[in-house]
Amino acid sequence: MLWAGRLRLRDLSLRRDDLRTGVVVTVGVWLLMQVVGVAVLLWTGEPVQLNETWLAGGALAAIGALVAQLFGNALYEEVVFRAFLLNQFRHTIQRRLTTAARWSVLLALVASQVVFALIHVPNRLVGEGLALGQLGPTLLLLFVWGTLLAVVYYRTGNLFVAIGVHAFMNTPTMLVGPPDVGILTAIVLGILIAALWPRLERFTDGTRSDDVDDSYQQPSN
């Protein structure tokens, strides 16, 4: 992408100035997930104790899975499907259809997240053993997740925030409480971040939401 498209890291929303805000928000999301995990256990009358994931595989395995998301899968998918493909589609649609900016963003969002969902088909068929008839619901869910992450990226103007939310949606790394509670909490917090970001910015030295594509350069044809 960088070489063929003559792009810079900044064009893919990988900006050093955004990193601090991304780390602060990611740590904050994780801490809130733990609070919710404790609250759920207390509500259901279950003992508050260390999650089985940490007991079975050890801290290194649990932390390693999260690191693999932050510096691997989540990072890769956010760069490719949100920072790159979403913006590329938007530029192409705007240039060829000369449509309004908001419609270009909407069409680009749908197109890029359809690709994001479809790219998971081999994994779902081979890795998880799903039949063709079972693909519909999982692809729809992937599309919805991708759309949420795209909105988080556009609203915050910070790809690192989307990477953090994405990582916890895949690997919640709960100290206490069920992993499913962590995933659901990460999704809800992602929605809240997208909705309330202008107010949240006051508590982080973050970027403006309109920074998403300020310096983006279109690749040469």
Coordinates of C-alpha atoms in Angstrom, one line a residue:
M1 CA 0.0 0.0 0.0
L2 CA 2.8 2.4 0.9
W3 CA 5.0 1.7 -2.1
A4 CA 2.4 1.1 -4.8
G5 CA 0.2 3.9 -3.7
R6 CA 3.0 6.3 -2.9
L7 CA 1.5 6.8 0.5
R8 CA 3.0 7.7 3.9
L9 CA 2.2 6.2 7.2
R10 CA 0.3 9.4 8.0
D11 CA -1.9 8.7 5.0
L12 CA -2.9 5.4 6.7
S13 CA -3.8 7.3 9.9
L14 CA -0.7 6.0 11.6
R15 CA 0.3 9.2 13.3
R16 CA 2.5 9.5 16.3
D17 CA 0.4 12.3 17.7
D18 CA -2.6 10.0 17.9
L19 CA -0.8 7.2 19.8
R20 CA -1.1 8.7 23.3
T21 CA -4.8 9.2 23.0
G22 CA -5.2 5.7 21.6
V23 CA -3.3 4.2 24.5
V24 CA -5.3 6.2 27.1
V25 CA -8.6 5.2 25.5
T26 CA -7.6 1.5 25.1
V27 CA -6.5 1.2 28.8
G28 CA -9.6 3.0 29.9
V29 CA -11.8 0.6 27.9
W30 CA -10.0 -2.4 29.4
L31 CA -10.4 -1.1 33.0
L32 CA -14.1 -0.5 32.4
M33 CA -14.5 -4.0 31.1
Q34 CA -13.0 -5.4 34.3
V35 CA -15.4 -3.2 36.4
V36 CA -18.3 -4.6 34.4
G37 CA -17.0 -8.1 34.9
V38 CA -16.9 -7.7 38.6
A39 CA -20.3 -6.2 38.7
V40 CA -21.8 -9.1 36.7
L41 CA -20.3 -11.6 39.1
L42 CA -21.6 -9.8 42.1
W43 CA -25.1 -9.4 40.5
T44 CA -25.3 -13.2 39.7
G45 CA -23.9 -14.2 43.1
E46 CA -20.8 -15.8 41.6
P47 CA -17.5 -15.7 43.4
V48 CA -15.1 -12.9 42.2
Q49 CA -12.0 -14.8 41.2
L50 CA -9.4 -14.8 38.5
N51 CA -10.7 -15.8 35.1
E52 CA -10.0 -19.4 34.0
T53 CA -8.0 -18.1 31.0
W54 CA -5.3 -16.7 33.3
L55 CA -5.3 -19.9 35.5
A56 CA -5.2 -22.4 32.6
G57 CA -2.7 -20.8 30.3
G58 CA -0.9 -18.4 32.6
A59 CA -0.5 -14.6 32.4
L60 CA 2.0 -14.8 29.5
A61 CA -0.6 -16.7 27.3
A62 CA -3.4 -14.3 28.2
I63 CA -1.3 -11.2 27.6
G64 CA 0.3 -12.7 24.5
A65 CA -3.2 -13.2 22.9
L66 CA -4.0 -9.5 23.4
V67 CA -0.6 -8.4 22.1
A68 CA -1.1 -10.5 19.0
Q69 CA -4.3 -8.5 18.4
L70 CA -2.9 -5.1 19.1
F71 CA 0.2 -5.6 17.0
G72 CA -1.2 -8.1 14.6
N73 CA -4.8 -8.9 13.6
A74 CA -6.6 -5.8 14.8
L75 CA -3.8 -3.5 13.6
Y76 CA -3.7 -5.1 10.2
E77 CA -7.5 -5.1 9.7
E78 CA -7.9 -1.5 10.8
V79 CA -5.2 -0.3 8.5
V80 CA -6.4 -2.2 5.5
F81 CA -10.2 -2.1 5.8
R82 CA -10.7 1.2 7.6
A83 CA -7.8 3.5 7.1
F84 CA -7.0 2.4 3.5
L85 CA -9.9 0.7 1.8
L86 CA -12.6 2.9 3.3
N87 CA -10.8 6.1 2.2
Q88 CA -9.9 4.7 -1.2
F89 CA -13.5 3.8 -1.9
R90 CA -14.6 7.2 -0.8
H91 CA -12.2 9.0 -3.0
T92 CA -13.1 6.8 -6.0
I93 CA -16.8 7.2 -5.5
Q94 CA -16.5 11.0 -5.1
R95 CA -14.3 11.3 -8.2
R96 CA -16.4 9.1 -10.5
L97 CA -19.9 9.8 -9.3
T98 CA -19.4 13.4 -8.2
T99 CA -21.9 12.7 -5.4
A100 CA -22.3 14.5 -2.1
A101 CA -19.6 13.9 0.4
R102 CA -21.9 12.2 3.0
W103 CA -23.2 9.8 0.3
S104 CA -19.7 9.0 -0.7
V105 CA -18.8 8.2 2.9
L106 CA -21.9 6.0 3.3
L107 CA -21.4 4.1 0.0
A108 CA -17.7 3.6 0.8
L109 CA -18.5 2.4 4.3
V110 CA -20.9 -0.2 3.0
A111 CA -18.6 -1.4 0.2
S112 CA -15.5 -1.6 2.4
Q113 CA -17.2 -3.5 5.2
V114 CA -18.8 -5.9 2.8
V115 CA -15.2 -6.7 1.6
F116 CA -14.2 -7.0 5.3
A117 CA -16.9 -9.5 6.0
L118 CA -16.2 -11.6 2.8
I119 CA -12.5 -11.8 3.5
H120 CA -13.4 -14.0 6.6
V121 CA -15.2 -16.6 4.5
P122 CA -12.2 -19.0 4.1
N123 CA -11.6 -18.9 7.9
R124 CA -15.2 -19.6 8.6
L125 CA -15.4 -22.5 6.2
V126 CA -12.1 -24.1 6.9
G127 CA -11.0 -22.8 10.3
E128 CA -14.4 -23.1 12.0
G129 CA -16.0 -25.7 9.8
L130 CA -19.2 -23.8 9.0
A131 CA -21.4 -25.0 6.1
L132 CA -22.2 -22.6 3.3
G133 CA -25.7 -22.2 4.6
Q134 CA -24.4 -21.0 8.0
L135 CA -22.4 -18.2 6.5
G136 CA -25.2 -15.6 6.3
P137 CA -25.5 -14.8 10.0
T138 CA -21.8 -14.7 10.7
L139 CA -21.1 -12.5 7.7
L140 CA -23.9 -10.1 8.7
L141 CA -22.4 -9.9 12.2
L142 CA -18.9 -9.2 10.7
F143 CA -20.4 -6.4 8.6
V144 CA -22.0 -4.8 11.6
W145 CA -18.8 -5.1 13.6
G146 CA -16.8 -3.6 10.7
T147 CA -19.3 -0.8 10.4
L148 CA -19.1 0.0 14.1
L149 CA -15.3 0.1 13.9
A150 CA -15.4 2.3 10.8
V151 CA -17.7 4.8 12.6
V152 CA -15.4 4.8 15.7
Y153 CA -12.5 5.6 13.3
Y154 CA -14.4 8.4 11.5
R155 CA -15.8 9.9 14.7
T156 CA -12.5 9.9 16.6
G157 CA -10.2 10.5 13.7
N158 CA -7.8 8.2 15.6
L159 CA -7.1 4.7 14.2
F160 CA -5.5 3.6 17.4
V161 CA -8.7 3.9 19.2
A162 CA -10.4 1.7 16.7
I163 CA -7.5 -0.8 17.0
G164 CA -8.0 -1.0 20.8
V165 CA -11.8 -1.5 20.6
H166 CA -11.3 -4.1 17.8
A167 CA -8.7 -6.0 19.9
F168 CA -11.0 -6.3 22.9
M169 CA -13.9 -7.4 20.7
N170 CA -11.7 -10.3 19.6
T171 CA -9.8 -10.9 22.8
P172 CA -11.4 -9.3 25.8
T173 CA -8.6 -10.5 28.2
M174 CA -10.9 -10.4 31.3
L175 CA -9.2 -10.7 34.7
V176 CA -12.6 -11.6 36.2
G177 CA -15.9 -12.4 34.6
P178 CA -16.9 -14.3 31.4
P179 CA -15.2 -13.3 28.2
D180 CA -18.6 -12.8 26.5
V181 CA -19.3 -10.0 29.0
G182 CA -16.0 -8.4 28.0
I183 CA -16.8 -8.6 24.3
L184 CA -20.3 -7.1 24.8
T185 CA -18.9 -4.4 27.0
A186 CA -16.2 -3.5 24.4
I187 CA -19.0 -3.3 21.7
V188 CA -21.1 -1.0 24.0
L189 CA -18.1 1.2 24.8
G190 CA -17.3 1.4 21.1
I191 CA -20.8 2.7 20.4
L192 CA -20.5 5.2 23.3
I193 CA -17.1 6.4 22.1
A194 CA -18.5 7.0 18.6
A195 CA -21.5 8.8 20.0
L196 CA -19.8 10.9 22.7
W197 CA -16.3 11.5 21.3
P198 CA -16.4 15.3 21.1
R199 CA -17.0 15.4 24.9
L200 CA -14.5 12.6 25.6
E201 CA -11.8 14.6 23.7
R202 CA -11.7 17.1 26.5
F203 CA -10.2 14.4 28.8
T204 CA -7.6 13.2 26.3
D205 CA -5.0 15.1 24.2
G206 CA -6.6 13.6 21.1
T207 CA -7.1 14.6 17.6
R208 CA -10.2 16.1 16.1
S209 CA -12.7 13.9 14.3
D210 CA -12.1 15.9 11.1
D211 CA -8.5 14.9 11.0
V212 CA -9.3 11.5 9.5
D213 CA -8.4 12.4 6.0
D214 CA -6.9 15.9 6.1
S215 CA -3.5 14.9 4.6
Y216 CA -4.6 11.8 2.6
Q217 CA -3.1 11.6 -0.9
Q218 CA -4.8 9.5 -3.6
P219 CA -2.6 6.9 -5.1
S220 CA -1.5 7.5 -8.7
N221 CA -3.3 5.6 -11.4

